[in-house]
Coordinates of C-alpha atoms and ligand atoms in Angstrom, one line a residue:
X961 CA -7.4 2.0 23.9
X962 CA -5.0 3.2 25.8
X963 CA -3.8 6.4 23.1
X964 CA -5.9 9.3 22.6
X965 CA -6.1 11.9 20.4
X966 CA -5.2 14.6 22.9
X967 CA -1.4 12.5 23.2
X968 CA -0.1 13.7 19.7
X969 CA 1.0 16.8 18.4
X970 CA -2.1 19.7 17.0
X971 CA -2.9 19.0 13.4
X972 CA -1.8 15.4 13.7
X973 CA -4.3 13.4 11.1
X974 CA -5.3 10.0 11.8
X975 CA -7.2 8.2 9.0
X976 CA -8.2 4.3 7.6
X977 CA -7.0 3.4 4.6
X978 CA -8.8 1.1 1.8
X979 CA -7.9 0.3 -2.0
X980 CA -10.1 0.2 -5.1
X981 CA -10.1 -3.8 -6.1
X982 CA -10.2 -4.5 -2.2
X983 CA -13.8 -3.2 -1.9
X984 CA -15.1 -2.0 -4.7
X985 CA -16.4 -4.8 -6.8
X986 CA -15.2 -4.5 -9.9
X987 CA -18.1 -6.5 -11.9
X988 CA -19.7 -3.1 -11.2
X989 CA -20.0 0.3 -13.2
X990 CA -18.0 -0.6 -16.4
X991 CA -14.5 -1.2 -15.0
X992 CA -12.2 -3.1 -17.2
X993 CA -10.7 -6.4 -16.9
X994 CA -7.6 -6.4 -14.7
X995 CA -4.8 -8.4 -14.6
X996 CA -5.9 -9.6 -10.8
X997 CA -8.6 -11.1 -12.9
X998 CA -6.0 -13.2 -14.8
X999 CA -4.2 -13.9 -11.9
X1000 CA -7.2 -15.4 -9.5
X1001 CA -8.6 -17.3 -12.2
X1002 CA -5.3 -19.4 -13.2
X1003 CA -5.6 -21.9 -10.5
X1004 CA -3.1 -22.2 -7.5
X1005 CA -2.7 -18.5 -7.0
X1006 CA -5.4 -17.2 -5.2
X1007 CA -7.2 -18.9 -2.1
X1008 CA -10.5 -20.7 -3.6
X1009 CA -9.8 -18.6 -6.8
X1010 CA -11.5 -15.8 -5.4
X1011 CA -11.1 -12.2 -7.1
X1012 CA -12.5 -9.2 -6.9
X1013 CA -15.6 -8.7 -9.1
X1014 CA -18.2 -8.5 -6.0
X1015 CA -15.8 -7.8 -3.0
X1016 CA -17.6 -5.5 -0.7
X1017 CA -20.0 -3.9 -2.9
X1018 CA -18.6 -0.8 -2.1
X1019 CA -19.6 0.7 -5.5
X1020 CA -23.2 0.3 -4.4
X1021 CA -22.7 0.8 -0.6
X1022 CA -20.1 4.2 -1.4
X1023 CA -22.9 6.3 1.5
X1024 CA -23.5 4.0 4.1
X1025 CA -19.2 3.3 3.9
X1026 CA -18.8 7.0 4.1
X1027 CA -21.4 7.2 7.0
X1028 CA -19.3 4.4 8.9
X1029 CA -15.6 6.0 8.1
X1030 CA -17.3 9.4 9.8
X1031 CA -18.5 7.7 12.9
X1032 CA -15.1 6.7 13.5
X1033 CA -14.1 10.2 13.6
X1034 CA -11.2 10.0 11.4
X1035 CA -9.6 13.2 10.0
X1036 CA -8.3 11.4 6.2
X1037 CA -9.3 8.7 4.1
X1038 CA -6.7 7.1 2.0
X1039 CA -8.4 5.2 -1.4
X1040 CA -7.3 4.3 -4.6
X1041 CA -8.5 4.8 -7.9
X1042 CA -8.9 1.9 -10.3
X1043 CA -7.3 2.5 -13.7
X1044 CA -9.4 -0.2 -15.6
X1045 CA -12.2 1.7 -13.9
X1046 CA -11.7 4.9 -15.3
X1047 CA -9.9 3.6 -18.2
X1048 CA -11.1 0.1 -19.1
X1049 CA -8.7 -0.7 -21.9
X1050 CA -6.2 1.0 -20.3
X1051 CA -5.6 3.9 -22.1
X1052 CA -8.5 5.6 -24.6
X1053 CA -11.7 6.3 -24.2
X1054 CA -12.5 6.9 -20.1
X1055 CA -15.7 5.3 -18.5
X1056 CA -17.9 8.3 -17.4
X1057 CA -19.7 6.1 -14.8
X1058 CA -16.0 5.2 -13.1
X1059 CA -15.2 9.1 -13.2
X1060 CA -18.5 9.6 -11.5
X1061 CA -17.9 7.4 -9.2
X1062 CA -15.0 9.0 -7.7
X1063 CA -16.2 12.1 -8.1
X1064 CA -19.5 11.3 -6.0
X1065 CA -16.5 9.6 -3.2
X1066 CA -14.4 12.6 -3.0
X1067 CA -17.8 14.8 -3.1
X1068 CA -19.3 12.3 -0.3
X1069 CA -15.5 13.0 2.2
X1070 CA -15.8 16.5 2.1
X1071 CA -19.6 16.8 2.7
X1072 CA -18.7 14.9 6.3
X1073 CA -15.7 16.7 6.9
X1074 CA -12.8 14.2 5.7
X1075 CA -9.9 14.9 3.9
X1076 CA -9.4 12.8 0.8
X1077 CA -6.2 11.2 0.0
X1078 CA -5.9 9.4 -3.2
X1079 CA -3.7 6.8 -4.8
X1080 CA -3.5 6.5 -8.6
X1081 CA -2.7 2.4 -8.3
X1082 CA -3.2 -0.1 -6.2
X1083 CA -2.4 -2.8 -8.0
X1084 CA -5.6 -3.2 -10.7
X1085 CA -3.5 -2.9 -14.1
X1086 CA -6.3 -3.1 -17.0
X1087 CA -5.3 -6.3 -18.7
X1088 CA -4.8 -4.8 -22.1
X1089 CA -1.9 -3.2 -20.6
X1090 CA -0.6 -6.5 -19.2
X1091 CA -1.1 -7.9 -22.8
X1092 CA 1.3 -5.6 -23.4
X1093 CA 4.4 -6.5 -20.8
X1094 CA 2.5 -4.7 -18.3
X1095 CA 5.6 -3.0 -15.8
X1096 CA 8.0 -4.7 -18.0
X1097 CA 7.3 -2.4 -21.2
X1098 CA 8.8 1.1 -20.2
X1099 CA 6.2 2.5 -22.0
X1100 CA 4.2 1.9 -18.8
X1101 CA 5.5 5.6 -17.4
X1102 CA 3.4 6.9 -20.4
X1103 CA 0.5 4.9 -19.9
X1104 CA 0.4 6.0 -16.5
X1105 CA 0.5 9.6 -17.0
X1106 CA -1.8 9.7 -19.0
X1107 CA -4.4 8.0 -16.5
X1108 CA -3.2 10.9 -13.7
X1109 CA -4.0 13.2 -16.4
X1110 CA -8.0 11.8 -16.9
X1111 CA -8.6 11.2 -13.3
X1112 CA -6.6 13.9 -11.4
X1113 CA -8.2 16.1 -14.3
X1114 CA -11.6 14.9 -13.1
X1115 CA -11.2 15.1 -9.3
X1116 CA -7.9 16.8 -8.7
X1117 CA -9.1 20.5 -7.6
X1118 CA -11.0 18.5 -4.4
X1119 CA -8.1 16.4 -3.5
X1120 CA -6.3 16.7 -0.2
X1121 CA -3.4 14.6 -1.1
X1122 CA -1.9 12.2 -4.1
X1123 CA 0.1 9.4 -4.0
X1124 CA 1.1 7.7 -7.7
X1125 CA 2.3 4.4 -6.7
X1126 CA 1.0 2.2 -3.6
X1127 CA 4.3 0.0 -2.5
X1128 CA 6.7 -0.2 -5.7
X1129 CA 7.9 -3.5 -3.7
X1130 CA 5.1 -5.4 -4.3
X1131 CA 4.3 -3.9 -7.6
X1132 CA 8.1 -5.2 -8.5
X1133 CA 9.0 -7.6 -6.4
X1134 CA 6.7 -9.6 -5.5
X1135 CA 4.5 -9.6 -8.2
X1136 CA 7.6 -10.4 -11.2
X1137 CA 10.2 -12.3 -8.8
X1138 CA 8.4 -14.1 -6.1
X1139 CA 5.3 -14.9 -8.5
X1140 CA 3.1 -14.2 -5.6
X1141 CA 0.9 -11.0 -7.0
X1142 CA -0.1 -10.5 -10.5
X1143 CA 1.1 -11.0 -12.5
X1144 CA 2.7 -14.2 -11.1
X1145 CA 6.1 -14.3 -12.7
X1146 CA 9.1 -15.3 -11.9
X1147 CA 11.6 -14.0 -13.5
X1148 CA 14.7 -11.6 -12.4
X1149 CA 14.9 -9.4 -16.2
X1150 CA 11.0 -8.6 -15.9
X1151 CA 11.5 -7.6 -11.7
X1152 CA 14.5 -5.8 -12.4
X1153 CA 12.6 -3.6 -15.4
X1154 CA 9.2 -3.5 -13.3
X1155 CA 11.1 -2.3 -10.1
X1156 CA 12.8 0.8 -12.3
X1157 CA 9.7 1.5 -14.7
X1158 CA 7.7 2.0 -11.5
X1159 CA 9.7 4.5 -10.1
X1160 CA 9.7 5.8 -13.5
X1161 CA 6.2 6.1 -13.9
X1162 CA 5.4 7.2 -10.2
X1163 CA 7.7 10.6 -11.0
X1164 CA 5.8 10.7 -14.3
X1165 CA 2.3 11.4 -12.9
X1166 CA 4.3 14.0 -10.3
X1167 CA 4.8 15.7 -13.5
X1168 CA 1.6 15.2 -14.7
X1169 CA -0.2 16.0 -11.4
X1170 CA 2.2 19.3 -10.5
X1171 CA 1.2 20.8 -14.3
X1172 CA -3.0 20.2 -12.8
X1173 CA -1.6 22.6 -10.1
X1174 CA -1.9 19.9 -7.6
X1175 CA 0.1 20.1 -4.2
X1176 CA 0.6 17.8 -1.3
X1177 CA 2.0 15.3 -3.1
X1178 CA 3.7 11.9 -2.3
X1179 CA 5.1 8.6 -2.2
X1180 CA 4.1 5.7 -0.8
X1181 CA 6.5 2.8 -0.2
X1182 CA 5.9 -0.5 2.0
X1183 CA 8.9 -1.5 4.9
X1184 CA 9.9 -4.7 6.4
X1185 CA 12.2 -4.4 9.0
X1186 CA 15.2 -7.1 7.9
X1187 CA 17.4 -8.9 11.2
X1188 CA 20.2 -11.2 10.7
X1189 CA 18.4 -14.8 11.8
X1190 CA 21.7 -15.4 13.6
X1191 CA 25.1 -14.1 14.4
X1192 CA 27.0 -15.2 11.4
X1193 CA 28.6 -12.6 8.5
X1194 CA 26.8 -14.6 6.1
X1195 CA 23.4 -14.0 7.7
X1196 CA 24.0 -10.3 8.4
X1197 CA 24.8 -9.6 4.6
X1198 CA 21.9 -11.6 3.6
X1199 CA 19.5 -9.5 5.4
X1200 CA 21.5 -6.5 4.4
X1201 CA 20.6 -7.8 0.7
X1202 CA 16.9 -8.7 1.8
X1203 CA 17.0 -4.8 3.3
X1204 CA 18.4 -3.3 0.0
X1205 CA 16.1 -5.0 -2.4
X1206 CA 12.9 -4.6 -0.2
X1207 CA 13.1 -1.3 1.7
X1208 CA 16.6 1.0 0.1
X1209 CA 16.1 0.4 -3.7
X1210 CA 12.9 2.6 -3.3
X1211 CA 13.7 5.3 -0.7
X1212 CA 16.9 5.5 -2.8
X1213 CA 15.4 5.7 -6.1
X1214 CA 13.1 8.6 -5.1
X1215 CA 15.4 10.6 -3.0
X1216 CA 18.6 10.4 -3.7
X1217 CA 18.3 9.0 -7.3
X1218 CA 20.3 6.0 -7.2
X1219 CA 20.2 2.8 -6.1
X1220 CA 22.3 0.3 -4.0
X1221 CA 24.7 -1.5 -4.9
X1222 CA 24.2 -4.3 -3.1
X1223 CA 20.7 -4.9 -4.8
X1224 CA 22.6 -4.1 -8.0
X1225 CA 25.0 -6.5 -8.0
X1226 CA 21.9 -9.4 -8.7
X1227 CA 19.7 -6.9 -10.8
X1228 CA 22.5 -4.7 -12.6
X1229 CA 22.4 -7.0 -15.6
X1230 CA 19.2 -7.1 -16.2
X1231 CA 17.7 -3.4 -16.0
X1232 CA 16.3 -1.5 -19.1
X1233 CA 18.7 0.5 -21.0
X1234 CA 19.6 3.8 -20.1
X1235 CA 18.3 3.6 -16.7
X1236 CA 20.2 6.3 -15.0
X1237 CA 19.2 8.7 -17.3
X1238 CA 15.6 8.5 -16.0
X1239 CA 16.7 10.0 -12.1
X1240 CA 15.7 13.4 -12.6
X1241 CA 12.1 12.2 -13.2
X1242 CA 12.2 9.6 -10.5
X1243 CA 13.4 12.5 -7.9
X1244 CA 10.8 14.9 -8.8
X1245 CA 10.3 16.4 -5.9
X1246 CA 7.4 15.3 -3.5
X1247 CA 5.4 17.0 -0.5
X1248 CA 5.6 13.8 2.3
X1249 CA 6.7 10.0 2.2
X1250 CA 4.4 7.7 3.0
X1251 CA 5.7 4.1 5.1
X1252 CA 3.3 1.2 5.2
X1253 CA 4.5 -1.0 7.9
X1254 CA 3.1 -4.4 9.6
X1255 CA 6.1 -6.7 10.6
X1256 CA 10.0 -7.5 10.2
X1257 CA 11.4 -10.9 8.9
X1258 CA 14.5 -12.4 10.4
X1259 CA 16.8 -13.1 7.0
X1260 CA 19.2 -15.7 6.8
X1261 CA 22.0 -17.0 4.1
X1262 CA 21.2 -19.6 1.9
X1263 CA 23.6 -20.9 -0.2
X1264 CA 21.5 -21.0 -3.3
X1265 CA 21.5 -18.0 -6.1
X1266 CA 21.2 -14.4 -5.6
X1267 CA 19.8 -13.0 -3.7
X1268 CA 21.0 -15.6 -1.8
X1269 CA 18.8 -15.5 1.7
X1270 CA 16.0 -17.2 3.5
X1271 CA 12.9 -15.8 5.4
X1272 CA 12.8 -17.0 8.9
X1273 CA 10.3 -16.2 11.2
X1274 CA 11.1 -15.5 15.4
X1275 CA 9.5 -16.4 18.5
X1276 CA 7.3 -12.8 19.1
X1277 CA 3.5 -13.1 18.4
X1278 CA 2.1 -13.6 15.1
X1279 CA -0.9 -12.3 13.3
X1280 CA -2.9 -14.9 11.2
X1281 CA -0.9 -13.5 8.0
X1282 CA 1.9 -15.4 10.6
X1283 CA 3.6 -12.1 10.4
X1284 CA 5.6 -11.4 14.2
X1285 CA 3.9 -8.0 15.6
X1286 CA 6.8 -5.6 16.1
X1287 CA 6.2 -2.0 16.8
X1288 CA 10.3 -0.7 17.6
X1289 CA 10.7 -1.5 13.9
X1290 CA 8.3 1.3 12.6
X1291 CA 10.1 3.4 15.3
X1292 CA 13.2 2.0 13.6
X1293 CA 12.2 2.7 10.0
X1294 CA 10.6 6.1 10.9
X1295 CA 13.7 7.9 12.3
X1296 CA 16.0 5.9 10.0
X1297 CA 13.7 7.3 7.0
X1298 CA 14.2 11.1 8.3
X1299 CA 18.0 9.9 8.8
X1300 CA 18.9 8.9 5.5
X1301 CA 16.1 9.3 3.1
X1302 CA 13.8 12.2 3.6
X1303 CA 14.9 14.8 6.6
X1304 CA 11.8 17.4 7.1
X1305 CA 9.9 16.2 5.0
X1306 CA 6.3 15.3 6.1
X1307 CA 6.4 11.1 6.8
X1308 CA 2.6 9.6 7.3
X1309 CA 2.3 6.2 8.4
X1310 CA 0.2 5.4 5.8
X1311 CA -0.7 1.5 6.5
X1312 CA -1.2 -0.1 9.6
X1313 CA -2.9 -2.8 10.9
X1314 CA -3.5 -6.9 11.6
X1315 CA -5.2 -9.5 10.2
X1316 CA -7.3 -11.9 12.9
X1317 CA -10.0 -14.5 12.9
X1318 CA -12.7 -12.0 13.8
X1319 CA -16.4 -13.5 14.3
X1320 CA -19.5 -12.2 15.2
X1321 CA -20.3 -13.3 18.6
X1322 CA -23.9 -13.8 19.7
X1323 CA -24.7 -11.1 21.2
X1324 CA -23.7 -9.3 17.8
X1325 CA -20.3 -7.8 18.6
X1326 CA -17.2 -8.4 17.2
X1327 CA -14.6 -8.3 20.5
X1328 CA -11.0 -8.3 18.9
X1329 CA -9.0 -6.8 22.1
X1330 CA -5.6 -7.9 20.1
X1331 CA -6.2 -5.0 17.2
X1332 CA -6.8 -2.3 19.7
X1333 CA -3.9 -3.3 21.3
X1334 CA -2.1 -3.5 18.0
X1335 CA -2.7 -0.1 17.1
X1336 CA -2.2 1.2 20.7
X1337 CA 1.6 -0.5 20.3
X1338 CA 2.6 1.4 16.7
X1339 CA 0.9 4.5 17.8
X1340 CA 3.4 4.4 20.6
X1341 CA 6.0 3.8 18.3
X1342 CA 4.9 6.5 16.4
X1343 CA 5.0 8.4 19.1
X1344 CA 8.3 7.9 20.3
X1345 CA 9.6 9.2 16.8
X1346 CA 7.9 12.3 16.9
X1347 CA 9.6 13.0 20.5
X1348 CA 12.4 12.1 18.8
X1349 CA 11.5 15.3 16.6
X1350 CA 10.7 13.0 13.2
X1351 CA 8.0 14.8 11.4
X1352 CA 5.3 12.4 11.6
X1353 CA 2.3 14.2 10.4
X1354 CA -0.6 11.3 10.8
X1355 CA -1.4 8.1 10.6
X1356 CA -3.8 5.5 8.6
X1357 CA -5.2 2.4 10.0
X1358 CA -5.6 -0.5 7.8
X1359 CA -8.0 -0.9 6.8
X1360 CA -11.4 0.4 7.1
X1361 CA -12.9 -2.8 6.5
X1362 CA -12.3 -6.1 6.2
X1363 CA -11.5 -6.9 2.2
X1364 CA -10.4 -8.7 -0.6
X1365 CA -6.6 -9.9 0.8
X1366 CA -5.1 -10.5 -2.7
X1367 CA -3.8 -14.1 -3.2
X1368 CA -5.4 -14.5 0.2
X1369 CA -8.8 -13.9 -0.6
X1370 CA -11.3 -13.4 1.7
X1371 CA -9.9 -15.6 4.2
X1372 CA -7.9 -12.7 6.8
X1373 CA -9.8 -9.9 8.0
X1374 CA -7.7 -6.7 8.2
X1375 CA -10.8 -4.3 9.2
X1376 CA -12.0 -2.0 11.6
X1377 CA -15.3 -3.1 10.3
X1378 CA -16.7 -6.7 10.0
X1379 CA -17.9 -7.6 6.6
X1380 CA -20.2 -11.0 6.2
X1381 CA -18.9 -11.9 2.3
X1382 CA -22.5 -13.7 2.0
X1383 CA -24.8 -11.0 3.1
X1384 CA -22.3 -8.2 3.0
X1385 CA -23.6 -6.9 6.5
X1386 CA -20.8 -4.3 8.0
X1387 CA -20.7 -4.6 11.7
X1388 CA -18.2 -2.5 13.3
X1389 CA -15.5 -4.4 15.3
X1390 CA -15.1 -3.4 19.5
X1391 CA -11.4 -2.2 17.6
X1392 CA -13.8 0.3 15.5
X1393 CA -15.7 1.7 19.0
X1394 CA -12.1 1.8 20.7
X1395 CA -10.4 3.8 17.8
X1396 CA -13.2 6.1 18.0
X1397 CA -13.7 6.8 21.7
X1398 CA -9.7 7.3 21.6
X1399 CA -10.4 10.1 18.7
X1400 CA -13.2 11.6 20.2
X1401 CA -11.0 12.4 23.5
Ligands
FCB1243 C1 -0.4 -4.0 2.0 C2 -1.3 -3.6 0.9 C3 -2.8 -3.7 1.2 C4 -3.1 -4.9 2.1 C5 -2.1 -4.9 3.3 C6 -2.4 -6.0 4.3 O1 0.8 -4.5 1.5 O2 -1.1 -2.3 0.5 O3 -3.5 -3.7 0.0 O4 -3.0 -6.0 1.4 O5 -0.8 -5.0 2.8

């Protein structure tokens, strides 16, 4: 690798980043059913139907993970919490082995020296809540706090940082319009109500988590930098919209309380009563803003309904996810953030990272030269912003290990780490050794 540690600012944290249904195996320790349950075993949305009940055995590998996320020297590691592991019906009685669990993970960072920086949700809603409306029923925002209150009340003293919400995009967006997360739908009233109650229930458990006496919290959103495909007005408005719904509704609901107009003009009609009265607890005030960034789309007009554009892809190198590898645009979305959005606030990158066909050669070693080079091209972004004086505090890869990828399944490997899915060997990757060496110097 090219970057070292010694080329960023004192105190800068560089970390790897996981999630709770991604590695834990959720057939393990009591957790409840979640709706990514549902979701995999309705055919068509998943790759082979896969899901997450085994994954990487994490739950019963938590040491050996935590011995292998210190040898690559990081400073943070970012997890998530599963709320149908702590709470299996959702809300109720909590599942003292899932409280233990997390408590034996934060217990296991701090014993090697790494900071641990949580996330409420990524993604696993208990399916009695889904039964419910899930994101569409604004009583969600309740729900929710109430699971910040059980498991920040459990391991909330030892925390280094919390983040409610990972990427209220997908969460809304993806998951209600496109159909492509759970819960699959495809319909604009439930996005439109899941991208608000989100928000809603991200500044809920800031409440919840500032009256614990927590600090150093945040916000995590995910970014795709948005081009016009071509020169045309049309185009340039449609990526405008595609820019709007997928990158400015968020930033805008959480810090300046208000969203744009341009996204409103499709979703206006269709959000839950009342909605602007709910501002002052979406803008509760947060510590840093977190960006999770991996590629841009080039957006152009298509005649058909709002929103009224079409993803393209351009001619710069792809990733096996076929997303085009382009560093200026977390440059781009780093110093915009601080321009618009956020000022001095603390920003983290807080996902980074490629998917590749990464095998084991026969010598035993996993070469993927591409990653290191990946990483090496966004740190430099990353660095450029903070010579550009943005106050980019640290930096998470993604991930630590090669995981469940969601509708994907276990197809694209986004790890430092190598898993084998049969035997569920870890063999760190040459990007692993790289990252390492370029920590260590
Ligand atoms: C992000 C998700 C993460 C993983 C990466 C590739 O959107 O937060 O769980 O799927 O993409």
């Amino acid at each position: 690798m090219k970057m070292s540690r010694s080329d960023f600012p004192d105190g800068f944290l560089f970390g790897a980043a996981t999630s709770s249904y991604q590695i834990e195996g959720h057939a393990e320790g009591g957790a409840g059913r979640t709706h990514w349950d549902d979701f995999a075993a309705t055919p068509g949305n998943v790759v082979r139907a896969e899901n997450g009940a085994r994954a990487c055995d994490h739950y019963n590998r938590l040491d050996e993970d935590l011995d292998l996320l210190a040898g690559l020297g990081v400073d943070v590691y970012r997890f998530s919490t599963s709320w149908a592991r702590v709470l299996p019906e959702g809300r109720g009685t909590p599942n003292g082995e899932g409280l233990d669990f997390y408590d034996r993970l934060v217990d296991g960072l701090l014993q090697r020296g790494i900071k641990p920086a949580v996330t409420l949700y990524h993604w696993e809603l208990p399916s009695p809540l889904a039964d419910l409306g899930g994101w569409r029923n604004r009583d969600i925002a309740d729900w929710f706090a109430d699971f910040a209150e059980v498991i920040m009340g459990r391991i909330g003293d030892r925390v280094w940082s919390a983040a409610p919400i990972n990427e209220p995009w997908c969460v809304g967006w993806l998951s209600h319009f496109e159909g492509a997360h759970a819960p699959g739908l495809r319909d604009i009233r439930a996005t439109a109500r899941a991208m608000h109650h989100v928000l809603l229930a991200h500044g809920r458990a800031i409440q919840v988590m500032r009256g614990l006496r927590m600090g150093n919290l945040g916000a995590v959103c995910n970014l795709e930098w948005a081009a016009p495909a071509d020169e045309s007005d049309a185009s340039r408005r449609a990526a405008e919209r595609y820019d709007a719904i997928y990158n400015r509704f968020f930033l805008g609901g959480l810090f300046k309380g208000a969203y744009p107009d341009i996204a409103l003009e499709g979703l206006g009609p269709h959000m839950p009563d009342n909605w602007q009265d709910d501002f002052p607890t979406i803008t509760a005030p947060v510590d840093w803003c977190g960006l999770n960034y991996y590629t841009r789309k080039l957006i152009a007009h298509n005649p058909g309904p709002w929103p009224g554009y079409a993803e393209t892809t351009g001619d710069l190198p792809q990733t096996t996810m076929g997303w085009e590898i382009y560093p200026d645009g977390l440059y781009d979305f780093l110093t915009r953030t601080r321009n618009d959005y956020t000022g001095d606030l603390p920003l983290y990158v807080t996902e980074n990272g490629m998917s590749a066909d990464d095998t084991l050669a026969p010598d035993g070693t996993v070469p993927d030269p591409f990653r290191t080079d990946y990483l090496d091209m966004h740190l430099g972004a990353v660095q450029r912003a903070i010579a550009d004086c943005v106050p980019v505090r640290g930096y998470y890869c993604w991930s630590l290990m090669d995981n469940y990828e969601w509708a994907l399944g276990y197809e694209k490997r986004f790890g430092l780490i190598h898993v084998d899915f049969e035997t569920l060997k870890r063999t760190p990757k040459a990007s692993y050794h790289a990252l390492a060496a370029a920590l260590s110097r």
